[in-house]
XYZ file of C-alpha atoms in Angstrom:
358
model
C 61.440 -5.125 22.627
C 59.688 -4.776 25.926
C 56.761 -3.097 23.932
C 56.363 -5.325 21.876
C 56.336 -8.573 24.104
C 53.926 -6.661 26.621
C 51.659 -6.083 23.178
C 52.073 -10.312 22.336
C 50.268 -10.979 26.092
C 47.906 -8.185 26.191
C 46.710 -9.733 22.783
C 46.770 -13.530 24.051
C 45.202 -12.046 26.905
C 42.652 -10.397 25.271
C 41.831 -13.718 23.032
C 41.327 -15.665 25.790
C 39.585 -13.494 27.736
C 37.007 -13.597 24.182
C 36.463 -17.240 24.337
C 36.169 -17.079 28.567
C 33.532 -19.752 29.664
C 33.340 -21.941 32.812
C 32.336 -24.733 31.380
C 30.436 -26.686 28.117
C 28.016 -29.463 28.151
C 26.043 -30.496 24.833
C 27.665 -28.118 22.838
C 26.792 -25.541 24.343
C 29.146 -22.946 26.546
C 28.119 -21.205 29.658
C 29.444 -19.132 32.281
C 28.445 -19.346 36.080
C 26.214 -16.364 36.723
C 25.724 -17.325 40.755
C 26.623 -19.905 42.796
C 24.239 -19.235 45.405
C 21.219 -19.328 42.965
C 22.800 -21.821 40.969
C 22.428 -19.979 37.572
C 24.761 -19.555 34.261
C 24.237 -17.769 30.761
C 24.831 -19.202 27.430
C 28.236 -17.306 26.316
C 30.355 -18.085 23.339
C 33.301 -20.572 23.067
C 36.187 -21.817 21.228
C 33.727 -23.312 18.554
C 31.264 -21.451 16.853
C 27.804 -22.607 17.291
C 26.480 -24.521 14.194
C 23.241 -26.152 12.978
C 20.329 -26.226 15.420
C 20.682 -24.956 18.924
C 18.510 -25.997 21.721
C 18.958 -24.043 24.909
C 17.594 -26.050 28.442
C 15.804 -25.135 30.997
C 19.107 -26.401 33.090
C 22.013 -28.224 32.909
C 23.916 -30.335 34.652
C 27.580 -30.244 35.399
C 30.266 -32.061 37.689
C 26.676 -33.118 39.638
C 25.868 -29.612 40.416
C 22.517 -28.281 38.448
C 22.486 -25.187 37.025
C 19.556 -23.127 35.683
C 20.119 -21.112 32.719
C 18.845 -18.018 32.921
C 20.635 -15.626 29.979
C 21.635 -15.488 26.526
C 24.946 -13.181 27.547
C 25.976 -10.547 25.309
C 27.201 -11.660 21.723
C 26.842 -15.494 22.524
C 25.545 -16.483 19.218
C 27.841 -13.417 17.230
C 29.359 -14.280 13.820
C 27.700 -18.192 13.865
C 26.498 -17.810 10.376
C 26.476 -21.577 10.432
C 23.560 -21.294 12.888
C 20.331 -22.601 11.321
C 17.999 -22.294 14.469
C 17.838 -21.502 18.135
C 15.101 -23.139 20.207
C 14.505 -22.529 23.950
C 12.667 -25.449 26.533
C 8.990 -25.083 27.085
C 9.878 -24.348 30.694
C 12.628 -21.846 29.863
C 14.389 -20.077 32.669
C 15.501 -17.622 30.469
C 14.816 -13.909 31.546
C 17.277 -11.665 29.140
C 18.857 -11.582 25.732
C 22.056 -9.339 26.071
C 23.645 -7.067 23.104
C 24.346 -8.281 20.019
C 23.579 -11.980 21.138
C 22.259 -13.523 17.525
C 24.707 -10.151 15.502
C 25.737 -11.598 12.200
C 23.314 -15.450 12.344
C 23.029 -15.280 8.383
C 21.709 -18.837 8.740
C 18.896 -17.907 10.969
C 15.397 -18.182 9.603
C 13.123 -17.777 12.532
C 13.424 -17.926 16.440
C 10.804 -17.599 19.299
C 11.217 -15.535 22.046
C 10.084 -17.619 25.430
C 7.532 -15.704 28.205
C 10.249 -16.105 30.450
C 12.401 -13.635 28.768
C 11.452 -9.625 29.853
C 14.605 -7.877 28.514
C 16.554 -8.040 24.699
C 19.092 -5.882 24.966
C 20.693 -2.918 21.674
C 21.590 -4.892 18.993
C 20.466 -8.497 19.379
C 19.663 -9.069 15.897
C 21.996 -6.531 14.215
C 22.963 -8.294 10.686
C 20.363 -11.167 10.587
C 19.508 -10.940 6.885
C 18.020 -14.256 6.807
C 15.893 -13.877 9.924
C 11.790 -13.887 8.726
C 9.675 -15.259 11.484
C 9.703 -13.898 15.075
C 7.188 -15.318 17.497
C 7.149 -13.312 20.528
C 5.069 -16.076 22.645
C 1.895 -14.795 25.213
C 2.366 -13.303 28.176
C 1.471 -10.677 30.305
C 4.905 -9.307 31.516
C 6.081 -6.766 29.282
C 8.936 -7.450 27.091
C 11.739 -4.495 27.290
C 13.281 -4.130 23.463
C 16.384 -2.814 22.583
C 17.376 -1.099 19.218
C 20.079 -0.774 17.221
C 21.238 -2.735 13.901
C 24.205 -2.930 11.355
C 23.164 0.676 10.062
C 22.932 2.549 13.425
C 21.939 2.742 16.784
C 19.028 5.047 15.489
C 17.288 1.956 13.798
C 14.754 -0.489 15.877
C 15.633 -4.152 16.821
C 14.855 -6.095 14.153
C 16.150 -3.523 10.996
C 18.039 -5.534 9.341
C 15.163 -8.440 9.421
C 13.825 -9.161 6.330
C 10.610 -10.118 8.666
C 7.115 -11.621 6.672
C 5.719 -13.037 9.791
C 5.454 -11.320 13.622
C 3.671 -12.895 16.275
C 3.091 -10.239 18.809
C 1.712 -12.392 22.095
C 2.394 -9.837 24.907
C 3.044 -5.529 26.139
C 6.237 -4.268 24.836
C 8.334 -1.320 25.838
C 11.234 0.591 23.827
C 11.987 3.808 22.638
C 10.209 5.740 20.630
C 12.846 8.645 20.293
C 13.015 8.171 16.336
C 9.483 7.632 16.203
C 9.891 3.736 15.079
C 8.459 0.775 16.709
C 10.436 -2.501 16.446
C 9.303 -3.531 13.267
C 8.890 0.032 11.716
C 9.470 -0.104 7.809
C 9.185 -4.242 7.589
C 8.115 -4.082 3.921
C 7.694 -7.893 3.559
C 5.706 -7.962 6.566
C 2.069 -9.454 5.408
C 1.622 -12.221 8.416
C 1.210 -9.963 11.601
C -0.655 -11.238 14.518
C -1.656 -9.627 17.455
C -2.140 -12.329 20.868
C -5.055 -12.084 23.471
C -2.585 -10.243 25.939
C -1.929 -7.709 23.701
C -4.494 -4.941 25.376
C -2.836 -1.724 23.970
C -1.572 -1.035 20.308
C 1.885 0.461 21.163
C 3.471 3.746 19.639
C 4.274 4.027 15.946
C 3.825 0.186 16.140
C 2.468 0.439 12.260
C 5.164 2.913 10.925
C 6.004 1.959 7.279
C 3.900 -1.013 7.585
C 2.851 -1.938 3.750
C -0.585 -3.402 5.094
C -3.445 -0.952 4.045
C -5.680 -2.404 6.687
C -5.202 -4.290 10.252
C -7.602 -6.050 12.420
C -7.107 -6.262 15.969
C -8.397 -8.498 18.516
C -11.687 -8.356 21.406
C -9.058 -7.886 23.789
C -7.136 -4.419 22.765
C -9.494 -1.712 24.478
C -6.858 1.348 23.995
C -5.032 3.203 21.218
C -1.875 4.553 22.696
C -0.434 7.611 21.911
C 0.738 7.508 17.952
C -0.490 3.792 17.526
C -0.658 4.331 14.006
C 1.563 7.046 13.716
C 2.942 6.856 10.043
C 0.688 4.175 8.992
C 1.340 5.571 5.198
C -1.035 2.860 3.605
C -4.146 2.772 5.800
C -6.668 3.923 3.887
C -9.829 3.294 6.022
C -10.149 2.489 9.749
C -13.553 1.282 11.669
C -12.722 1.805 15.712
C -13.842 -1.634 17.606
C -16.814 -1.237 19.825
C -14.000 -2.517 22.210
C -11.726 0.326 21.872
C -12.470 2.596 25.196
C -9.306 4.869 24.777
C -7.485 6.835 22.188
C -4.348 8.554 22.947
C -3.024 11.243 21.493
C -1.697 11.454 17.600
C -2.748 8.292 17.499
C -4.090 8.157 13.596
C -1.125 11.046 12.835
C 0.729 11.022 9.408
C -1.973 8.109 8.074
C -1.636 10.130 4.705
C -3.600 7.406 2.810
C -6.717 7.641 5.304
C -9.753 8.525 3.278
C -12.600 7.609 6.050
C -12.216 6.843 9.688
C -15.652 6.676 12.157
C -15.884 7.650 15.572
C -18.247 5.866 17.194
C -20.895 6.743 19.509
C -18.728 5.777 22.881
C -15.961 7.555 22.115
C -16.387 11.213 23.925
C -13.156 12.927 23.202
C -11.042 13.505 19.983
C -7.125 13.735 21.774
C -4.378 16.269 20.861
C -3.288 15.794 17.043
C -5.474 12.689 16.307
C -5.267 13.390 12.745
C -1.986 15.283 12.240
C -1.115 15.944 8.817
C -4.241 13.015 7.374
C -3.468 14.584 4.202
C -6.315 12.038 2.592
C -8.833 13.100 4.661
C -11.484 15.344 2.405
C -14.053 15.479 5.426
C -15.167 14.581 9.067
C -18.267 13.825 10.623
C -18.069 14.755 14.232
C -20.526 12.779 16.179
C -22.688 14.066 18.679
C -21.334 12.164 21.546
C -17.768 13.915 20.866
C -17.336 16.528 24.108
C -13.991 17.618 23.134
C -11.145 17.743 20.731
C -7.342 18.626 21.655
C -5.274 20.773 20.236
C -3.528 19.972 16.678
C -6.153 17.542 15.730
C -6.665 18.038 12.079
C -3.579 19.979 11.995
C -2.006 19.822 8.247
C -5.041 17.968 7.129
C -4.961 20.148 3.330
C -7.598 17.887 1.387
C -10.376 18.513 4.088
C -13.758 20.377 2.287
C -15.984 19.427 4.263
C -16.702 19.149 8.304
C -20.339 18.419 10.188
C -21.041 18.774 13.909
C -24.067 16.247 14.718
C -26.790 17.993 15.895
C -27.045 17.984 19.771
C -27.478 19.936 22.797
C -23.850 19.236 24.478
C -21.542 22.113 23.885
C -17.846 20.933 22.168
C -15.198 22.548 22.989
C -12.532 22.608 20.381
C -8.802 23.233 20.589
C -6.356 24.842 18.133
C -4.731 24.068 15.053
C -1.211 25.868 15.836
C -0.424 26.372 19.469
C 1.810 29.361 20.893
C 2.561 29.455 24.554
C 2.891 33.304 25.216
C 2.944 34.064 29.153
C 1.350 30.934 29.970
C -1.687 31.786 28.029
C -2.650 29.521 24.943
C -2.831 31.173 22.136
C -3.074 29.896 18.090
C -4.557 29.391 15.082
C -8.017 28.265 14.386
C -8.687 24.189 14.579
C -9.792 24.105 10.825
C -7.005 26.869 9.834
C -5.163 24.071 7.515
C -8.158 22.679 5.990
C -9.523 24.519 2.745
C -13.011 24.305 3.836
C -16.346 24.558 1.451
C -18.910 23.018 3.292
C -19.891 23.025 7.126
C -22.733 22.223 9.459
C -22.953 23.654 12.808
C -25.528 21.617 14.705
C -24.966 22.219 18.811
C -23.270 24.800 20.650
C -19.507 25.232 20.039
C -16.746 26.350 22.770
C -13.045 28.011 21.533
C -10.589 30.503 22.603
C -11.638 33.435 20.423
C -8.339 35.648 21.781
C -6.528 36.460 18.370
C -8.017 33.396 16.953
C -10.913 31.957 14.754
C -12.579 28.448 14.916
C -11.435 28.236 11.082
């Protein structure tokens, strides 16, 4: 009997402890995140949110002024009655916890304010209605979680049916399953890049079903794996802004056909071209001083290759690479690639140890 009373509170506890708020004004719920700095997050309440939602800049409450700063984890959860979320032109709002929006059916679109800098696992796990996402400009990197309905292995907005992205400022998450946060968006055709976007991010294009992509004056770098199983690129033509490209940065772009690199562009980086199974030959320009390791790695449909006449020596890398001892040792650079036709026109540099430049 005692058992079973002490279960009865711990569940009333728990229950209220799930609806725990300090106070509401406007329909909204919040919870007092400082005194001192006179803050609160939006939580979730004994009502679940409904219709349009506009969050303030601050509220006001028993003549004390709050400023609120956080959407607190799962705030918005299970509010399939939700239709939209809007935030105040001056929004104080710096982080989106877990799960916040989990489960909005009713969502269509929502824009993420510059103020905010983190979203936290899970924020938009379940939001099968949710197709617009306007990430507004800024400078300040925005931290992404990931997560969704099907596992933590999946990116932030999964379970998005997105066809529009607005992508106004840096972003940071993980790139552990090789996915960017809108990886495999197969409705995606409205994608924008902003004027503070300066670097395309890792795998950013994964699964995208574009087969080309312009990008703005204002990106000057490629990062590492930028396009990184782009499937349905077919052909690429580098900006004259672009002054960097990172390493396997066109890898796994099986439908490339033709890609230039233009005369500013002095080195070719570790497995550029990784496995460009579409690629049936390469014109290495003249300017080129260098190319890494793995570059044309897996690249099966190459025939042909030219080196540009000039008097700079290139030195070339390896297809395969073996640490053995600390020394590098490996497989040719063109070993993959079923080669027919090649011009040699300036002096060439490779480890010849137990290797051969094809």
């Amino acid at each position: 009997m005692k058992k079973k009373s002490l279960l009865l509170v711990l569940c009333a506890f728990y229950a209220c402890m799930s609806y725990a708020y300090n106070f509401e004004e406007g329909g909204i719920y919040y919870n007092i995140t400082s005194s001192a700095n006179m803050t609160v997050s939006v939580t979730s309440g004994t009502e679940k949110y409904k219709g349009i939602c506009h969050i303030p800049e601050y509220v006001t409450h028993e003549g004390e002024t709050y400023y609120v700063t956080a959407i607190g984890s799962y705030a918005f959860s299970g509010c399939t009655d939700l239709s939209s979320v809007s935030f105040d032109s001056n929004s104080c709002v710096t982080s989106i916890g877990s799960s916040a929006f989990a489960g909005c059916n009713g969502m269509m679109s929502i824009t993420i304010p510059a103020s905010v800098t983190s979203i936290a696992d899970n924020a938009f796990s379940g939001c099968k209605t949710l197709r617009t996402v306007i990430i507004e400009d800024s400078k300040t990197t925005l931290s992404l979680g990931e997560g969704s309905m099907k596992g933590s292995s999946y990116p932030l907005f999964a379970d998005c049916p997105l066809t529009t992205f607005y992508w106004g400022r840096p972003l940071s998450y993980s790139t552990y399953y090789k996915l960017s946060p809108i990886s495999n968006q197969l409705s995606l055709n409205n994608l924008t890049i902003g004027p503070n976007v300066t670097t395309i991010s890792a795998y950013m294009f994964s699964g995208n079903p574009k087969t080309t992509i312009e990008l703005p004056e204002t990106v000057t770098a490629l990062g590492d794996h930028a396009f990184d199983g782009f499937t349905n690129l077919t052909s690429f033509t580098i900006p004259k802004n672009i002054t960097s490209i990172g390493e396997y940065a066109f890898a796994n772009c099986t439908g490339l056909t033709s890609l230039t690199i233009p005369s500013w562009i002095s080195t070719i980086s570790v497995g550029t071209f990784q496995n460009c199974t579409g690629l049936k030959s390469f014109v290495i320009p003249n300017n080129v001083t260098s190319i890494g390791n793995f570059a044309f790695n897996g690249c099966t449909a190459m025939t042909g290759v030219v080196f540009e006449e000039g008097d700079e020596t290139l030195s070339l890398g390896y297809n395969y690479y073996n640490g053995n001892g600390g020394s590098a040792l490996g497989k040719g650079m063109f070993y993959d690639c079923p080669l027919q036709s090649v011009f040699v026109g300036r002096p060439l540099t490779y480890h010849a140890d137990k290797s051969k430049i094809w």
